[in-house]
mmCIF file of C-alpha atoms in Angstrom:
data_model
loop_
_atom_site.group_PDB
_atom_site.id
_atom_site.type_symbol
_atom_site.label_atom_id
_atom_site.label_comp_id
_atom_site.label_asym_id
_atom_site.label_seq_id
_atom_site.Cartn_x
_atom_site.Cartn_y
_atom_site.Cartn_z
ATOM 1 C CA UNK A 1 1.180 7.167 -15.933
ATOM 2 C CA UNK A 2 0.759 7.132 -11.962
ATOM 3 C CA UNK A 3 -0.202 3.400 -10.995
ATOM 4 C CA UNK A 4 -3.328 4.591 -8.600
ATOM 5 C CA UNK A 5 -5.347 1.908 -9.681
ATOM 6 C CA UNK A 6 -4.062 -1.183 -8.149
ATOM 7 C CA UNK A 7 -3.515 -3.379 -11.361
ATOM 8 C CA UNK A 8 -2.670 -1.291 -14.300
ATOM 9 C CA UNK A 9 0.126 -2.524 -16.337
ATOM 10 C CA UNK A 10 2.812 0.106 -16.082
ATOM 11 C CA UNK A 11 5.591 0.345 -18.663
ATOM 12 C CA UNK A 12 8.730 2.419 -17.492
ATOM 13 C CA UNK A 13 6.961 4.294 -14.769
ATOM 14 C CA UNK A 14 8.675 7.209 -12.997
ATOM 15 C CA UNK A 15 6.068 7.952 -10.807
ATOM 16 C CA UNK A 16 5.371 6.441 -7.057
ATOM 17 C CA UNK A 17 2.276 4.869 -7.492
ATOM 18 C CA UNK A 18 -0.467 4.201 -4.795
ATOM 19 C CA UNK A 19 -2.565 1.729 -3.378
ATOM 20 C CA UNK A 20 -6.164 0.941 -2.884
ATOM 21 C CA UNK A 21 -7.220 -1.200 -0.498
ATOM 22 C CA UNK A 22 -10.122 -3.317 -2.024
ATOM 23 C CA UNK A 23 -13.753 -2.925 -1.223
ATOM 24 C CA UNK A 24 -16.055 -5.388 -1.725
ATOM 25 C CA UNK A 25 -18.433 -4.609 -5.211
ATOM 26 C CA UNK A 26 -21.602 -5.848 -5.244
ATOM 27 C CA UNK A 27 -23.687 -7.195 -8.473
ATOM 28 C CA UNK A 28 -25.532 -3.750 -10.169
ATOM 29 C CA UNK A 29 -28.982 -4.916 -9.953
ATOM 30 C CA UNK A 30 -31.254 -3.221 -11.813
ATOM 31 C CA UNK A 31 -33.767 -1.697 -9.131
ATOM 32 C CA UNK A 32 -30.985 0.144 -8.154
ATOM 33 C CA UNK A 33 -30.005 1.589 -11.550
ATOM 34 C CA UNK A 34 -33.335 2.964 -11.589
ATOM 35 C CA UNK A 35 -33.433 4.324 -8.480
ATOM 36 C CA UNK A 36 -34.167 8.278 -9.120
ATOM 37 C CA UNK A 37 -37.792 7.974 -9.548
ATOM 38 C CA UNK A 38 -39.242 11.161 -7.212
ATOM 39 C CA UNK A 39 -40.135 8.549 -4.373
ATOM 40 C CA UNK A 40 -37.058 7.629 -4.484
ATOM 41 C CA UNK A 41 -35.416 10.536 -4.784
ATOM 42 C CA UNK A 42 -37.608 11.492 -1.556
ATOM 43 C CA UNK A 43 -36.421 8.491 0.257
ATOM 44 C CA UNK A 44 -33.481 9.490 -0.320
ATOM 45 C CA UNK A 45 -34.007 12.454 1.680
ATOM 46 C CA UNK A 46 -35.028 10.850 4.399
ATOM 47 C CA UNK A 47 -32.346 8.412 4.542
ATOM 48 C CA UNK A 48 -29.819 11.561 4.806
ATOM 49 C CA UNK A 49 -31.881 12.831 7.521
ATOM 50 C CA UNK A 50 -32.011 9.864 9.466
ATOM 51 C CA UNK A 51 -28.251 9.941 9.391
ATOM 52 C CA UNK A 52 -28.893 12.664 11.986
ATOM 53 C CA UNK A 53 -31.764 11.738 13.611
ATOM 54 C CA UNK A 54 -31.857 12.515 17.102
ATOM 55 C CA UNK A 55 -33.252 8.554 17.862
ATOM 56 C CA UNK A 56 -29.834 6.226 18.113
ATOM 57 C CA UNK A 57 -32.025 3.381 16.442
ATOM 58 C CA UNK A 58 -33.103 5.288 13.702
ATOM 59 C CA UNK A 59 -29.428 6.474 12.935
ATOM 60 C CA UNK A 60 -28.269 2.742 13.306
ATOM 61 C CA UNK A 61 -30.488 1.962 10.932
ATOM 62 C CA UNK A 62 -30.180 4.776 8.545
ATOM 63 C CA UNK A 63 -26.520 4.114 8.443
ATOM 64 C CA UNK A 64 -26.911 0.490 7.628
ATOM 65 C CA UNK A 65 -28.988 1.694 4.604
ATOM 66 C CA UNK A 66 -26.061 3.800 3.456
ATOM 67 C CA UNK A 67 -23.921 1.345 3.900
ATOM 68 C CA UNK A 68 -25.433 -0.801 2.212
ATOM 69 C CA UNK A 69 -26.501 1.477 -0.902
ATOM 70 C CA UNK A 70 -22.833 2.505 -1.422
ATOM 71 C CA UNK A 71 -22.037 -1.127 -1.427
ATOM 72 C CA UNK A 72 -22.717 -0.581 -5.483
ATOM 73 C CA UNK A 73 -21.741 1.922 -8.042
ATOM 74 C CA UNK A 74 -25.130 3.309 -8.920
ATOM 75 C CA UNK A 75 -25.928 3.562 -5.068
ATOM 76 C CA UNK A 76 -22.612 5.693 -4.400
ATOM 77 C CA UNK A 77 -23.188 8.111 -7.665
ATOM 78 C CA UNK A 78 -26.696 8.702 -6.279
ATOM 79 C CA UNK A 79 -25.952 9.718 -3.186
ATOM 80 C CA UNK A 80 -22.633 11.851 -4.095
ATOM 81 C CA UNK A 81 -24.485 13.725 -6.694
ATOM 82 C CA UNK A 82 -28.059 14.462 -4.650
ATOM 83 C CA UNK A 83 -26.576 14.363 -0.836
ATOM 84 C CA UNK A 84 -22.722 15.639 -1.095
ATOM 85 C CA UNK A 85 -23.161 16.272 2.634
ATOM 86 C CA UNK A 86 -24.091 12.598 4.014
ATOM 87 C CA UNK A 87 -20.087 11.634 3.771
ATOM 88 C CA UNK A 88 -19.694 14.712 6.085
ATOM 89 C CA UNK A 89 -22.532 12.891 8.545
ATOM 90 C CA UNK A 90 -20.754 9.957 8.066
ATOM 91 C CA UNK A 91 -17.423 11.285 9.332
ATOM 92 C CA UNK A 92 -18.857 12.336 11.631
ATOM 93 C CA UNK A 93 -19.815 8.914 13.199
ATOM 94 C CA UNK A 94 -15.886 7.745 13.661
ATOM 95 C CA UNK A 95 -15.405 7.116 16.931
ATOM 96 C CA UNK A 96 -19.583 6.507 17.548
ATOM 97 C CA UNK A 97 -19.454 3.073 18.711
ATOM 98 C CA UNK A 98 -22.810 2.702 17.427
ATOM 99 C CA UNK A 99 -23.232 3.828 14.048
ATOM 100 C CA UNK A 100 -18.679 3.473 13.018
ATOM 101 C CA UNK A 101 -18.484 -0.051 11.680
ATOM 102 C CA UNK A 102 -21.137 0.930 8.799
ATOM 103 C CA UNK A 103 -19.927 4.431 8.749
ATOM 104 C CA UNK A 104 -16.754 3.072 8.013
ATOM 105 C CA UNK A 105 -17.860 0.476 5.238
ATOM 106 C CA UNK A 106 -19.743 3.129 3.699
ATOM 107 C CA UNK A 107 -17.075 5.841 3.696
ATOM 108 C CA UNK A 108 -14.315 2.739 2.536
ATOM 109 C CA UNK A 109 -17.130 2.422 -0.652
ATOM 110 C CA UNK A 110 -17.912 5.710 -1.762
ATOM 111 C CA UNK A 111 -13.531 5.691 -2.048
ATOM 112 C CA UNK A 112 -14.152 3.877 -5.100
ATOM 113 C CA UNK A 113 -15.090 6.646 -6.489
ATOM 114 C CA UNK A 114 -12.296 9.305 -7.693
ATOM 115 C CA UNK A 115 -14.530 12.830 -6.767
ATOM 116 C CA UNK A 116 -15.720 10.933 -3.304
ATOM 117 C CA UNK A 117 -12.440 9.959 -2.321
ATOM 118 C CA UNK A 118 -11.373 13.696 -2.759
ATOM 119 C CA UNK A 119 -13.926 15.215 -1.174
ATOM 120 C CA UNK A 120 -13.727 12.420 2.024
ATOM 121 C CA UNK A 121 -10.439 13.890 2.008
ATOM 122 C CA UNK A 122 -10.855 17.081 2.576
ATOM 123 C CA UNK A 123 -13.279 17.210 5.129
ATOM 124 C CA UNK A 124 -10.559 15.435 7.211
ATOM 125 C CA UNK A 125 -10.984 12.370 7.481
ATOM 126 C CA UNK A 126 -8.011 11.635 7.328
ATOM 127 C CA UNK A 127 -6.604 12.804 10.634
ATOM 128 C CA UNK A 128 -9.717 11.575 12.398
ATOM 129 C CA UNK A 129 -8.875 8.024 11.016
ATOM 130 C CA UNK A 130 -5.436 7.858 12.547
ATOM 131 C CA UNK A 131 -6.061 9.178 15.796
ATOM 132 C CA UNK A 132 -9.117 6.441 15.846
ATOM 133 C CA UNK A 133 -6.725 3.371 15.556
ATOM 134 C CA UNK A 134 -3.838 5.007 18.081
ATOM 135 C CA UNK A 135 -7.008 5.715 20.965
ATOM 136 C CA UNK A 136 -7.903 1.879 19.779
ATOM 137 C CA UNK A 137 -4.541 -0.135 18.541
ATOM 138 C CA UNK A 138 -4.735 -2.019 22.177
ATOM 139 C CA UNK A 139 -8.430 -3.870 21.456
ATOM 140 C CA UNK A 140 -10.899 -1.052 19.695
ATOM 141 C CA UNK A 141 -13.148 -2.621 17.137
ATOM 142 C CA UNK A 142 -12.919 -1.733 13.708
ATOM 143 C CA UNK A 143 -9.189 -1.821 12.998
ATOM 144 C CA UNK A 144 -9.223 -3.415 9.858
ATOM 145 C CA UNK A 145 -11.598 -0.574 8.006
ATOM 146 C CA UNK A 146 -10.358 2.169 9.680
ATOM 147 C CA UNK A 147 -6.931 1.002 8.430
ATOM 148 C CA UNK A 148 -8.774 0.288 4.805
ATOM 149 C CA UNK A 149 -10.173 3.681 4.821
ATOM 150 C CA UNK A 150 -6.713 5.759 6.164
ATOM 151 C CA UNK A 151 -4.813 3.520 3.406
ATOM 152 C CA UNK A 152 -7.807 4.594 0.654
ATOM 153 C CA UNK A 153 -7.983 8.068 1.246
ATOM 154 C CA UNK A 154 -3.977 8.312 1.277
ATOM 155 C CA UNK A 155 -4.432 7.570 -2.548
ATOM 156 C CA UNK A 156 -5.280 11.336 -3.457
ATOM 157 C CA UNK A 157 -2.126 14.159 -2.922
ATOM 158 C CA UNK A 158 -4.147 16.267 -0.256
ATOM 159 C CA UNK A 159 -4.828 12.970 1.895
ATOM 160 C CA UNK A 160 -1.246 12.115 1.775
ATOM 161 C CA UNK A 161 0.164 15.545 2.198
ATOM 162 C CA UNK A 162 -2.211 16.700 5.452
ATOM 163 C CA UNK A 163 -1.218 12.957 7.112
ATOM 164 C CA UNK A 164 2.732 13.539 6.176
ATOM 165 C CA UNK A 165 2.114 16.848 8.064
ATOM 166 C CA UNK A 166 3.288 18.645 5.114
ATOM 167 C CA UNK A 167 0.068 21.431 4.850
ATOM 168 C CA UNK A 168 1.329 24.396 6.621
ATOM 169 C CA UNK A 169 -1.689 24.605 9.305
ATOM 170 C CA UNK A 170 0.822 23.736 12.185
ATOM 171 C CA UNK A 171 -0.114 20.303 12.610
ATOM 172 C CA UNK A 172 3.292 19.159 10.756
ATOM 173 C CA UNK A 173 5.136 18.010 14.399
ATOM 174 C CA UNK A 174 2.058 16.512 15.423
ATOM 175 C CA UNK A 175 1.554 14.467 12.343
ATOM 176 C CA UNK A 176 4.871 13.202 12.238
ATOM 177 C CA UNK A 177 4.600 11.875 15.821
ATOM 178 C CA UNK A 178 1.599 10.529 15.002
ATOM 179 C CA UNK A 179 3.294 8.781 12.116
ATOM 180 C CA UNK A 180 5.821 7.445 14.126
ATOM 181 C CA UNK A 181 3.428 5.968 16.585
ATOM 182 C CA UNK A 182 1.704 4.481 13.782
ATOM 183 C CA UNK A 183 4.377 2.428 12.395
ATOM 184 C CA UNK A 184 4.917 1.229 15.896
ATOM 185 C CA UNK A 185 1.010 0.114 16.353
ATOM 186 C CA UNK A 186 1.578 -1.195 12.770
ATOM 187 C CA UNK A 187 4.514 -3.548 14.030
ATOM 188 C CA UNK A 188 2.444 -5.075 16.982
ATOM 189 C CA UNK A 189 -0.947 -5.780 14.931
ATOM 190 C CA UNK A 190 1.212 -8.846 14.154
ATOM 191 C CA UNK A 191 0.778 -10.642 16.924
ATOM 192 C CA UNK A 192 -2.796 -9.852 17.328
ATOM 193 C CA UNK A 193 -5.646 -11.998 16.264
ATOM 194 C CA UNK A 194 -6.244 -11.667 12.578
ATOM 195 C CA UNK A 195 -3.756 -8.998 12.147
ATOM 196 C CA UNK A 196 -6.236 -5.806 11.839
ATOM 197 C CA UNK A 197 -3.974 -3.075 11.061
ATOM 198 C CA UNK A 198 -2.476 -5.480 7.970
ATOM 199 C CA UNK A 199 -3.978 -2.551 5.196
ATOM 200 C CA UNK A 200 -1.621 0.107 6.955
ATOM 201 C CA UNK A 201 1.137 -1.305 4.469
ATOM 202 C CA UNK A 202 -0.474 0.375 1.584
ATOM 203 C CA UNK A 203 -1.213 3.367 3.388
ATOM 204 C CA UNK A 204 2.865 3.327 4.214
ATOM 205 C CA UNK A 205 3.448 2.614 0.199
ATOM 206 C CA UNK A 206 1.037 5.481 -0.477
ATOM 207 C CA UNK A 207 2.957 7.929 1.849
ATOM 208 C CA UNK A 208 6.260 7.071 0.693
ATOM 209 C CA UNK A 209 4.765 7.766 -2.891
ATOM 210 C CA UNK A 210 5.782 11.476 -1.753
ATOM 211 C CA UNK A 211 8.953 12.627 -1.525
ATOM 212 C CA UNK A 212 9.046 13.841 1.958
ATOM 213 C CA UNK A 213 6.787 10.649 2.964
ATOM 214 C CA UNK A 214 9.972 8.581 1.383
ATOM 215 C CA UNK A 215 12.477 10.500 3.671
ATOM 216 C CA UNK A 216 10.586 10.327 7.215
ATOM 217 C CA UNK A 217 10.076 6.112 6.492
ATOM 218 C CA UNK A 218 14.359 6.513 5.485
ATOM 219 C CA UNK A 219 15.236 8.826 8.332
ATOM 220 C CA UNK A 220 17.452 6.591 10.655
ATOM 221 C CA UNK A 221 17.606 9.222 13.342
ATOM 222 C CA UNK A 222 14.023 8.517 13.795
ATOM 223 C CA UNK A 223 14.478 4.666 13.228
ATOM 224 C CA UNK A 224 14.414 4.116 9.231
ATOM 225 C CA UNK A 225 11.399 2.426 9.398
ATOM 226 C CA UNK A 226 11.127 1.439 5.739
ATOM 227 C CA UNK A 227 12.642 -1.487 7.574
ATOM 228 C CA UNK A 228 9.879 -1.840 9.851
ATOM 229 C CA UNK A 229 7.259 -2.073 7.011
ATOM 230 C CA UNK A 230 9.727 -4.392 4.955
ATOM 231 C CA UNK A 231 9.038 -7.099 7.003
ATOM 232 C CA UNK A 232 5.967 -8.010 5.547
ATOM 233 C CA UNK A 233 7.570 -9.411 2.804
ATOM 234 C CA UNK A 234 8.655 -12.147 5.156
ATOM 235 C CA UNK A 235 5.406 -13.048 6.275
ATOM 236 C CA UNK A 236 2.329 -13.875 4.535
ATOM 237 C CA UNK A 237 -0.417 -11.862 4.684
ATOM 238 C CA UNK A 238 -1.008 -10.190 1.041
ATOM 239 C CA UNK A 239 -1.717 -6.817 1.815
ATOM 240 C CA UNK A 240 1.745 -6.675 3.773
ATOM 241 C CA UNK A 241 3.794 -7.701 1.656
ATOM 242 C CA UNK A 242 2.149 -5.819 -1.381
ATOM 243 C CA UNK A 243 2.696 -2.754 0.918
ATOM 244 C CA UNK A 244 6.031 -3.880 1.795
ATOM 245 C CA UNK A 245 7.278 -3.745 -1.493
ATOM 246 C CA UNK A 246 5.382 -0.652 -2.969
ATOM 247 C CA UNK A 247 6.891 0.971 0.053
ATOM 248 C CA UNK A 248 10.079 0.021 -0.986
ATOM 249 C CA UNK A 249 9.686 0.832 -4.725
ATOM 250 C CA UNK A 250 8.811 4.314 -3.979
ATOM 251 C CA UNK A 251 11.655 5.290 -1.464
ATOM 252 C CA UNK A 252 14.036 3.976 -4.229
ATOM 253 C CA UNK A 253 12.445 6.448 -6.724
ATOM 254 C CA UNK A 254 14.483 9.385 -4.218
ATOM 255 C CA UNK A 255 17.672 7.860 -5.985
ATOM 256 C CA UNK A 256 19.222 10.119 -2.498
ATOM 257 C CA UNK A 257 17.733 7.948 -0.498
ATOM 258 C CA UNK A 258 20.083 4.723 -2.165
ATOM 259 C CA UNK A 259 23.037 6.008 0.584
ATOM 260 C CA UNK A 260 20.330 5.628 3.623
ATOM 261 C CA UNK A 261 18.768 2.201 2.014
ATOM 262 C CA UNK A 262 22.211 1.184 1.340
ATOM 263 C CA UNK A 263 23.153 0.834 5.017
ATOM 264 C CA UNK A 264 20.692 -1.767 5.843
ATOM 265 C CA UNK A 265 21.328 -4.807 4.168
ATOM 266 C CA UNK A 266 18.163 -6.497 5.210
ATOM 267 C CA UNK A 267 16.580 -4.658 3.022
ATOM 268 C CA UNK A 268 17.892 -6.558 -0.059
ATOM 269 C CA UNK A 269 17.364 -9.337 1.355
ATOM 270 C CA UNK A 270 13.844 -8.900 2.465
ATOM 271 C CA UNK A 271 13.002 -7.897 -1.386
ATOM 272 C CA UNK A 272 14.423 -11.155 -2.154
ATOM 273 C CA UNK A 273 13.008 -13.582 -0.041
ATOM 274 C CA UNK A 274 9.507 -13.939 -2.210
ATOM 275 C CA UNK A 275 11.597 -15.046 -5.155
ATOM 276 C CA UNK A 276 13.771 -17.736 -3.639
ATOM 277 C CA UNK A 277 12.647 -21.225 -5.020
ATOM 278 C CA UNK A 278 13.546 -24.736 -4.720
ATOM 279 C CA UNK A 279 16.539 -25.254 -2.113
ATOM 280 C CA UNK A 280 18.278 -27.425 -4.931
ATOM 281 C CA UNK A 281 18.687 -24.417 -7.036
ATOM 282 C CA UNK A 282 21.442 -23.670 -4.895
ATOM 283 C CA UNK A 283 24.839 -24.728 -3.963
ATOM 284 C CA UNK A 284 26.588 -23.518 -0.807
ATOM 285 C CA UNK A 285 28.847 -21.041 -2.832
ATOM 286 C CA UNK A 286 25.721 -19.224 -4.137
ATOM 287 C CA UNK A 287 24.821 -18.649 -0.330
ATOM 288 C CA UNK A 288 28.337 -17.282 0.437
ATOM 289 C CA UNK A 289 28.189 -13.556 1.726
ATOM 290 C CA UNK A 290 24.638 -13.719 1.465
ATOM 291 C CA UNK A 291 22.714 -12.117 4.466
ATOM 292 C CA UNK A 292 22.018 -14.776 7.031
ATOM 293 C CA UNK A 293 18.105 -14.649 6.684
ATOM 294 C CA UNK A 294 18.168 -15.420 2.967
ATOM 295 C CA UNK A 295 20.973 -17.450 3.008
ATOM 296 C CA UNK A 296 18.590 -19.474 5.384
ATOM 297 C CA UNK A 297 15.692 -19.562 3.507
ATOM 298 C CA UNK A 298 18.114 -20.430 0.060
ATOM 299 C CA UNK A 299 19.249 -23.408 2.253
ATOM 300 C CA UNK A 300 15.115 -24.527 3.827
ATOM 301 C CA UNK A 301 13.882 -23.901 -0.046
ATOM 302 C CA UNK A 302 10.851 -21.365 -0.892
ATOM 303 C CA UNK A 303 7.908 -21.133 -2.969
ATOM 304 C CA UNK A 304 8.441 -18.120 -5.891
ATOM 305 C CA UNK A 305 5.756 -15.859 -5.461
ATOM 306 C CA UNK A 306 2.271 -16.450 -7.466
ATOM 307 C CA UNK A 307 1.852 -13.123 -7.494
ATOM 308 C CA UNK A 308 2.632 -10.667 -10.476
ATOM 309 C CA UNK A 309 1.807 -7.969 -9.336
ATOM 310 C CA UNK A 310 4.425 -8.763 -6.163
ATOM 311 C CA UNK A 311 7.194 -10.416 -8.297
ATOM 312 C CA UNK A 312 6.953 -7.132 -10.719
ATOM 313 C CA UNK A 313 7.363 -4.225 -7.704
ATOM 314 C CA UNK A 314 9.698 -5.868 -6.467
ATOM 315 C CA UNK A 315 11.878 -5.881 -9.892
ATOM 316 C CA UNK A 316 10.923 -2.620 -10.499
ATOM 317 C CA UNK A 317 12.648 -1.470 -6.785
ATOM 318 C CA UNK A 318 15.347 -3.247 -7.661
ATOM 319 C CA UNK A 319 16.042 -1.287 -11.267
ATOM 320 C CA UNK A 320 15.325 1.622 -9.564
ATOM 321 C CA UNK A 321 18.197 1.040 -7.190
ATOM 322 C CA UNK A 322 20.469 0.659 -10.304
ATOM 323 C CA UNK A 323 19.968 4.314 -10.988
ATOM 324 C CA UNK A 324 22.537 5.077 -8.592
ATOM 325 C CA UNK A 325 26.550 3.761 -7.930
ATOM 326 C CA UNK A 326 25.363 3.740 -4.188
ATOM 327 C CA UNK A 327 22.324 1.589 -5.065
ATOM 328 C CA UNK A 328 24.486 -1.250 -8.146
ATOM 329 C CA UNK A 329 27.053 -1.760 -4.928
ATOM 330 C CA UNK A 330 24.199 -2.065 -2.308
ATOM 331 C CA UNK A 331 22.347 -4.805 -4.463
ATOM 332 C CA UNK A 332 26.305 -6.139 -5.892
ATOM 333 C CA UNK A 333 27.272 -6.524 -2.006
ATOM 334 C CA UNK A 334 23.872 -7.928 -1.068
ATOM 335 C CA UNK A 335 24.798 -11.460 -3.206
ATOM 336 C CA UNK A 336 21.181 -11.887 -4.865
ATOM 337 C CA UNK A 337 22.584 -12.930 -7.683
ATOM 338 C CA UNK A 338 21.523 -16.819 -7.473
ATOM 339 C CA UNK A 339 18.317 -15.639 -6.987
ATOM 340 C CA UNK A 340 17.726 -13.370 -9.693
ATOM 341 C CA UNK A 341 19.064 -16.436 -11.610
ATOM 342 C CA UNK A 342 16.326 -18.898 -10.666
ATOM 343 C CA UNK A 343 13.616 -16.432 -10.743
ATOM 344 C CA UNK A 344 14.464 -15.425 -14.237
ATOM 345 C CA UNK A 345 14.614 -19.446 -15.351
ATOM 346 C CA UNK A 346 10.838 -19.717 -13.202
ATOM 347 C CA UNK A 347 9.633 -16.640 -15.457
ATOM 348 C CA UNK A 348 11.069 -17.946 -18.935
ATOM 349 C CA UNK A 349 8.709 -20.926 -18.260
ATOM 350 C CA UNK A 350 5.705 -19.801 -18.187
ATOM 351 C CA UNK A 351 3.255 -20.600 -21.377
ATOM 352 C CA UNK A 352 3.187 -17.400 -21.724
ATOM 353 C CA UNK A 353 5.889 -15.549 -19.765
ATOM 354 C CA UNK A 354 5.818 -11.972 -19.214
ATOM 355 C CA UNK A 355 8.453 -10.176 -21.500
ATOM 356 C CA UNK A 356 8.466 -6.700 -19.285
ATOM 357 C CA UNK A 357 9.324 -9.276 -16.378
ATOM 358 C CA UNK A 358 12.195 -11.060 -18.453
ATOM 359 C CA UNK A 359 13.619 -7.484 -19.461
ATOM 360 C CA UNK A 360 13.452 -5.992 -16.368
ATOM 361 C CA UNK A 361 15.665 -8.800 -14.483
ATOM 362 C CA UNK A 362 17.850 -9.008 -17.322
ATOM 363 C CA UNK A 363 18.460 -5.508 -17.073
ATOM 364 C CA UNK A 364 18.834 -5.580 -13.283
ATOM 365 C CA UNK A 365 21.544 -8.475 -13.921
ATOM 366 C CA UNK A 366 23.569 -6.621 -16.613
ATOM 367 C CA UNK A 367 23.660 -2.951 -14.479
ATOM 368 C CA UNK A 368 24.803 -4.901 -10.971
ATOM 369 C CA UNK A 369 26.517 -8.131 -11.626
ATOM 370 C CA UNK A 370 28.035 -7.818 -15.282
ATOM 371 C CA UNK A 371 29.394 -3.984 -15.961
ATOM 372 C CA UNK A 372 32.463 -2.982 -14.333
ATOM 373 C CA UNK A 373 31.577 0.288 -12.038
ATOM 374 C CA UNK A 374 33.545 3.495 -13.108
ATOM 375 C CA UNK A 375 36.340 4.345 -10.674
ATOM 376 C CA UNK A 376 35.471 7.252 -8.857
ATOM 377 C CA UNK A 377 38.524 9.572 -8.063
#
């Protein structure tokens, strides 16, 4: 099935999947459960009005009431299925310096819901989203959930398709410039103070989840930058390097894409680099040929990833690379052998080690380092 919940167990899955970035859930409490009594229901009213209210206080507070009601699940059904039209209200306050910071909260809540996320979609706020953090990538506020919200509503086809610039209303240069500029605003959030534009890598692992998303991040005329996004996988912020690798997994899915992968072998390495252990695990022949960055790390030592959920993608992009004679002499060439060796002993020992994890590097092994390639006439 397609992985668009973030931690479902996926067997054998052909299908991109996407990302969410997490919102914070709050306790149900019962008060709010019960919330439809007709006072309520009228104070619900009002609260929708006062979204609008002509009074700046009154919408500040009326969107910190909203904010905070869609902080549960009750809250967020309530107010999709009685006042559809507050998330258009609340689009509306992007780029409202004072009401967008609980606008934005609000809208990155009611995402948890699969109807609300659709409908947030459509009534664009997607577009609105990315042109907020270009006008602000040099010191607006808010960066970190507008970059939630772009990489939440990038989870349903229409929000990916109208941000690709792949819905035939014109906008499809335009989008794909904006993309660009993006990535680029993406790459210098690094060296910013708490790194606000981090989510953006599961927005880029959602777009590449289409097949036209996959080719503009593997175009090298307009500077591949799957390799770009890859980097996170160096570094250690979470939602980078989950994005990194999803990213990854889902431009191998185009299997013509392995060619374009194929000629950057940093790549390879890159996927690697979370699954290099010990340095005593290996001996200088095992770094021979190896690309200089993980040859490095091989020779300083690493930490394998704690994460499952990372360790697994990035297996998964790997097998999916064996699909193709371009992709088994990409990863061949790349020398990760030792690595895949001493991540595979680090699974085995687990109390209870995870057998899809086990199979899948065995499997990875077998296709790249083990069976003799066809000759191709």
């Amino acid at each position: 099935g397609m992985g668009m919940a973030v931690l479902d167990d996926v067997e054998d899955e052909t299908v991109p999947g996407q990302q969410k970035a997490y919102v914070e859930e709050l306790p149900e409490d019962e008060e709010v459960v019960n919330i439809l009594t007709d006072m309520e229901t009228m104070a619900l009213e009002d609260l929708v009005a006062f979204l609008s209210h002509r009074s700046r206080l009154v919408r500040k507070g009326a969107v910190a009431a909203a904010a905070g009601l869609s902080g549960t699940k009750a809250g967020r059904v309530v107010l999709i299925e009685k006042k559809p039209d507050a998330l258009t209200t609340l689009i509306g306050m992007i780029g409202n310096k004072d009401c967008e910071e609980d606008a934005l909260v609000a809208l990155c809540n009611f995402c948890e819901e699969e109807e609300a996320v659709i409908n947030i979609s459509k009534l664009g706020a997607g577009p609105k989203i990315m042109q907020k953090i270009l006008d602000d990538s040099e010191g607006g506020s808010n960066l970190d959930a507008a970059s939630k919200l772009l990489a939440n509503v990038s989870r349903v086809a229409h929000g990916r398709r109208e941000l690709i610039g792949y819905v035939s209303d014109g906008t499809g240069e335009e989008r794909k410039k904006q993309m660009k500029e993006l990535i680029g605003v993406f790459e210098k959030s690094l060296s910013k103070a708490g790194d606000p534009l981090a989510p953006l890598a599961l927005f880029f692992e959602n777009v590449a989840s289409e097949p036209q998303g996959a080719k503009l991040l593997c175009d090298d005329e307009e500077g591949f930058a799957l390799a770009s996004i890859a980097k996170g996988l160096a570094g250690s912020h979470e939602h980078r390097k989950i994005g990194a690798a999803g990213a990854v997994k889902n431009c191998c899915f185009q299997t013509e894409l392995h060619c374009l992968i194929a000629g950057h072998r940093e790549i390879a390495a890159l996927l690697a680099l979370p699954l290099v252990g010990p340095a005593d695990q290996y001996d200088e022949e095992d770094k021979d040929g190896m690309y200089s960055g993980l040859a490095s790390k091989c020779r300083i030592g690493g930490k394998f990833s704690e994460s499952a959920e990372l360790r697994r993608m990035i297996y998964e992009a790997m097998k999916l690379l064996c699909r193709s004679q371009d992709g088994r002499n990409y990863l061949r060439d790349s020398k990760l052998y030792p690595v895949l060796r001493e991540v595979h002993k680090f699974e085995e020992a687990f109390e209870l080690p995870d057998e899809h994890h086990i199979e899948l590097l065995e499997e990875i092994v077998e296709q790249v380092m083990l069976l003799d390639e066809p000759e191709v006439d």
